[in-house]
mmCIF file of C-alpha atoms in Angstrom:
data_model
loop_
_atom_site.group_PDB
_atom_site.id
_atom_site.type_symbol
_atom_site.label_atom_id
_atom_site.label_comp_id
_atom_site.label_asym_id
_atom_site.label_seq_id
_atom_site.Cartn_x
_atom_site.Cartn_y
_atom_site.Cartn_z
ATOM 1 C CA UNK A 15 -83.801 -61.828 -6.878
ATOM 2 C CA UNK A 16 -80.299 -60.711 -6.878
ATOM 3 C CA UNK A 17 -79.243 -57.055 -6.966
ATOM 4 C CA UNK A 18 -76.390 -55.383 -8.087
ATOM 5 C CA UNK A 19 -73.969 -54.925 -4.612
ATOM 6 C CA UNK A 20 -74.109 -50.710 -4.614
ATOM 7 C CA UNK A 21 -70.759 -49.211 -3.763
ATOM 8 C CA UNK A 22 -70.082 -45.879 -2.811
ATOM 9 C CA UNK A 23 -68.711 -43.013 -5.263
ATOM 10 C CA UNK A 24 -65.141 -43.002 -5.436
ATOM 11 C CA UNK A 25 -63.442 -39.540 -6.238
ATOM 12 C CA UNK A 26 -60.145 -39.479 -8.175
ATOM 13 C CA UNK A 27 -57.143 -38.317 -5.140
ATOM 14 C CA UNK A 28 -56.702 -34.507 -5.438
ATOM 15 C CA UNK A 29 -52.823 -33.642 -6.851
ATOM 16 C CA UNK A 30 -52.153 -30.375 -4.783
ATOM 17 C CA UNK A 31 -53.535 -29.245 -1.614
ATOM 18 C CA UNK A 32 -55.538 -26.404 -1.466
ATOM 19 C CA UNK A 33 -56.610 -25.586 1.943
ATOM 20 C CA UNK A 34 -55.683 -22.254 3.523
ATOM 21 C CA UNK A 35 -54.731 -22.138 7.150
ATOM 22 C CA UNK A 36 -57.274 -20.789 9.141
ATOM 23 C CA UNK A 37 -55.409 -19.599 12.373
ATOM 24 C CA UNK A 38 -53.098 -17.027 13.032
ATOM 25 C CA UNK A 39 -49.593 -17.116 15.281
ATOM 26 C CA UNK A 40 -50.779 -15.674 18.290
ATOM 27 C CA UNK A 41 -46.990 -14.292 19.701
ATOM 28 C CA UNK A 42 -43.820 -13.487 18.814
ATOM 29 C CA UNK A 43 -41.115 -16.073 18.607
ATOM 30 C CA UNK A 44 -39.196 -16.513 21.229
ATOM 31 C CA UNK A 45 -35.549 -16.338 19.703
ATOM 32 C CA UNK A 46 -34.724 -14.905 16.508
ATOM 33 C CA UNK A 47 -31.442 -16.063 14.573
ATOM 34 C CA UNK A 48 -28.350 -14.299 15.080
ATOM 35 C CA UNK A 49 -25.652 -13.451 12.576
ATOM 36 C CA UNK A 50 -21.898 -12.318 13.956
ATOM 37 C CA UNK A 51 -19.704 -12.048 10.748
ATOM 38 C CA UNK A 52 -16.211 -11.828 11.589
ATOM 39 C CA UNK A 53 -14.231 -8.832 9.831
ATOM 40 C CA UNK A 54 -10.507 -9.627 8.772
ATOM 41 C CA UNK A 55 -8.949 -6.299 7.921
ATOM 42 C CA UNK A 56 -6.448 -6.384 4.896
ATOM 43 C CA UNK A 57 -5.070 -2.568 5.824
ATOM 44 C CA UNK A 58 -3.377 -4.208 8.498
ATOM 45 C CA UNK A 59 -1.824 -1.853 10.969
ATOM 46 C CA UNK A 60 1.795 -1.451 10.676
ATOM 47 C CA UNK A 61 3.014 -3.094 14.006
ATOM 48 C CA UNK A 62 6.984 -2.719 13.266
ATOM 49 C CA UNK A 63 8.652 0.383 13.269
ATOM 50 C CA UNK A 64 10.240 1.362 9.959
ATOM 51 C CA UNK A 65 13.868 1.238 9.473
ATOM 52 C CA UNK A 66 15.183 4.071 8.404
ATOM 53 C CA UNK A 67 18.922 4.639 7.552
ATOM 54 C CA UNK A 68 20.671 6.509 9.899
ATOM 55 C CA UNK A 69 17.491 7.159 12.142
ATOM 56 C CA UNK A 70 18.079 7.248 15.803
ATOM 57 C CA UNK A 71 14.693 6.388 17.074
ATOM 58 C CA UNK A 72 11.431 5.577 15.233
ATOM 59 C CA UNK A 73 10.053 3.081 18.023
ATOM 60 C CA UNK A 74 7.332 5.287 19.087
ATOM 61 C CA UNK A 75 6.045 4.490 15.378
ATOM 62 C CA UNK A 76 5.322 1.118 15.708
ATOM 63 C CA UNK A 77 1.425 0.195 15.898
ATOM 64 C CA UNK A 78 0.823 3.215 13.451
ATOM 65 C CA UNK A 79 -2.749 2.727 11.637
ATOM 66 C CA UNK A 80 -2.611 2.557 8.055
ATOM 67 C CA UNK A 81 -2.175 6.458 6.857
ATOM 68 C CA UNK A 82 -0.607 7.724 9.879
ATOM 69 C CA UNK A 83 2.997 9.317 9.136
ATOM 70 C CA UNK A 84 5.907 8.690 11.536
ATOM 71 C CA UNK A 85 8.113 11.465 12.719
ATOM 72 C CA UNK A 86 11.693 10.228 12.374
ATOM 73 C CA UNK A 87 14.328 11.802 14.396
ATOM 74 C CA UNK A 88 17.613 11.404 13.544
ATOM 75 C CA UNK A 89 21.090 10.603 14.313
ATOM 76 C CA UNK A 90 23.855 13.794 15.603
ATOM 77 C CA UNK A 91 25.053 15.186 12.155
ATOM 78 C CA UNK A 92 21.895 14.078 10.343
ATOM 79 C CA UNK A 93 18.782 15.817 9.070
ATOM 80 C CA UNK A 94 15.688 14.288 8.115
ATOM 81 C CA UNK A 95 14.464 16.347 4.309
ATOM 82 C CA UNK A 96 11.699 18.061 5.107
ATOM 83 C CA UNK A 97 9.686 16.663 2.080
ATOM 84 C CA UNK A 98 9.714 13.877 2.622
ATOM 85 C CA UNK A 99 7.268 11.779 4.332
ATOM 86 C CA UNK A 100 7.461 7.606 6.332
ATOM 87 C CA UNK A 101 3.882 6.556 6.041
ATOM 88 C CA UNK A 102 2.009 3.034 6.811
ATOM 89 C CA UNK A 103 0.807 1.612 4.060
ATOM 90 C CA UNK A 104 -1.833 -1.009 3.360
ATOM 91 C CA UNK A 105 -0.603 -4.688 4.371
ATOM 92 C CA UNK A 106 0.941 -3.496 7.588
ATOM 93 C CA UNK A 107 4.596 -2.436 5.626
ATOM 94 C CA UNK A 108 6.452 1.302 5.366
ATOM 95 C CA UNK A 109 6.258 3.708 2.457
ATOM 96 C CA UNK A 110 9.875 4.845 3.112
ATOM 97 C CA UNK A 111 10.723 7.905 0.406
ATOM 98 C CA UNK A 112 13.779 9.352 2.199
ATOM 99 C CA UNK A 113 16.858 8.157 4.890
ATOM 100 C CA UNK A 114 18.357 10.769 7.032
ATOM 101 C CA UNK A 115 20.891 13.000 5.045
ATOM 102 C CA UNK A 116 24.591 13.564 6.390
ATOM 103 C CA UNK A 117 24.411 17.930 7.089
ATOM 104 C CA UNK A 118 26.521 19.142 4.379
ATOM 105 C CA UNK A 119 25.737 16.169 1.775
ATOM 106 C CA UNK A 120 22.759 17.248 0.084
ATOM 107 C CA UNK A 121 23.172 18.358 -3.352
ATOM 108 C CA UNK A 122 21.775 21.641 -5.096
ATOM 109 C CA UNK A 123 18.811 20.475 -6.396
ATOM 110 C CA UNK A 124 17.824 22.285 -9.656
ATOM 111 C CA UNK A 125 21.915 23.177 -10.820
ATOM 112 C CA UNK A 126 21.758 21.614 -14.847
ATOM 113 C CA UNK A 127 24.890 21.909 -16.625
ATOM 114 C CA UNK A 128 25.503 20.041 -20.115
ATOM 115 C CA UNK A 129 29.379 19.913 -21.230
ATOM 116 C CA UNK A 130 29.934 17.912 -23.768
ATOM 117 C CA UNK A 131 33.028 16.809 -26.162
ATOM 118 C CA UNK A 132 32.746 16.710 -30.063
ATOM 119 C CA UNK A 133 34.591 13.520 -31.785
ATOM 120 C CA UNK A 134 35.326 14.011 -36.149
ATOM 121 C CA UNK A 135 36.928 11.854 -38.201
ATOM 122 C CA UNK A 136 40.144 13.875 -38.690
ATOM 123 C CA UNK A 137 40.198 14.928 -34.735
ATOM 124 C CA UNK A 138 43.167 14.727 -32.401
ATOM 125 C CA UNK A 139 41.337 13.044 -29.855
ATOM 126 C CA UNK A 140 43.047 10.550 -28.688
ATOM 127 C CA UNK A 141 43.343 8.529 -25.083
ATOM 128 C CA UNK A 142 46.241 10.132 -23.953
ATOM 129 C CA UNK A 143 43.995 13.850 -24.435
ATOM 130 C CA UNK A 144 41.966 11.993 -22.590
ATOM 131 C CA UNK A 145 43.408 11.354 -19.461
ATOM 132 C CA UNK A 146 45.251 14.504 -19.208
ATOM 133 C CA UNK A 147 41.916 16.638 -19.806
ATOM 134 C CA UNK A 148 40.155 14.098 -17.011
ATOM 135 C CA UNK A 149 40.631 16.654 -14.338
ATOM 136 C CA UNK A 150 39.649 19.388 -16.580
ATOM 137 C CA UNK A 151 36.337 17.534 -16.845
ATOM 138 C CA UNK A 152 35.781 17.099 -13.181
ATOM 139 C CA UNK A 153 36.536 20.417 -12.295
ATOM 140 C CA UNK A 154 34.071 21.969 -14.821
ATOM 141 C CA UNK A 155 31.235 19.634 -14.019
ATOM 142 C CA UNK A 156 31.902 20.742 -10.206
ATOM 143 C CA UNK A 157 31.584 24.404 -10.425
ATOM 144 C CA UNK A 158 28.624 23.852 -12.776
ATOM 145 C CA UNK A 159 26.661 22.028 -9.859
ATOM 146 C CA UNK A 160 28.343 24.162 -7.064
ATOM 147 C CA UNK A 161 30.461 21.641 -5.398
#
């Protein structure tokens, strides 16, 4: 009599595995990663120092950090205006607002004169008034802004 060869069940391969790990690390690791960005500044410091008209020195202002104001001195017969302010700016470049002022040149600030010539159709102006009243003109606007 023949029999029928018996095999053994097959099972159908498994898609994912499921088995959880069943130790535990048992120490530290022995080197961790390192990260070391490097930082590129753009307020660069301002490494020249400024040029400023009729300054006799402003050397010592080179290097300044961004913000930083340098003290200009100037040249005999020149003042630096007190208001004004040479600061290093973002980039690495001068925020120049001023130059040192000849003593003697700086203007009133504040004087406002208006002087003023009216033209009509049947007027005598003409361009020979004109040149002859010139000096007139410059001597009004003078004593108007105290020169």
């Amino acid at each position: 009599p023949t029999s029928a060869p018996t095999s053994a069940p097959t099972s159908a391969p498994t898609s994912a595995s499921t088995s959880v790990p069943t130790s535990v690390p048992t120490s530290a690791p022995t080197s961790v990663p390192t990260y070391n960005p490097t930082f590129v500044s753009t307020m660069a410091n301002c490494l020249d120092a400024p040029s400023v008209r009729n300054a006799a020195d402003t050397a010592t202002c080179a290097g300044s950090s961004v913000g930083e104001e340098c003290d200009v001195l100037c040249l005999a017969n020149y003042e630096w205006p007190g208001d004004h302010a040479v600061v290093c700016v973002a980039g690495g470049s001068w925020s120049i607002e001023s130059e040192c002022v000849a003593l003697g040149d700086e203007m009133m600030v504040g004087t406002v004169g208006m002087l003023s010539l009216v033209f009509t159709e049947d007027g005598d102006f003409t361009l020979e008034w004109a040149l002859v009243s010139v000096q007139y003109f410059v001597d009004a606007a003078a004593m108007l802004l105290g020169v």
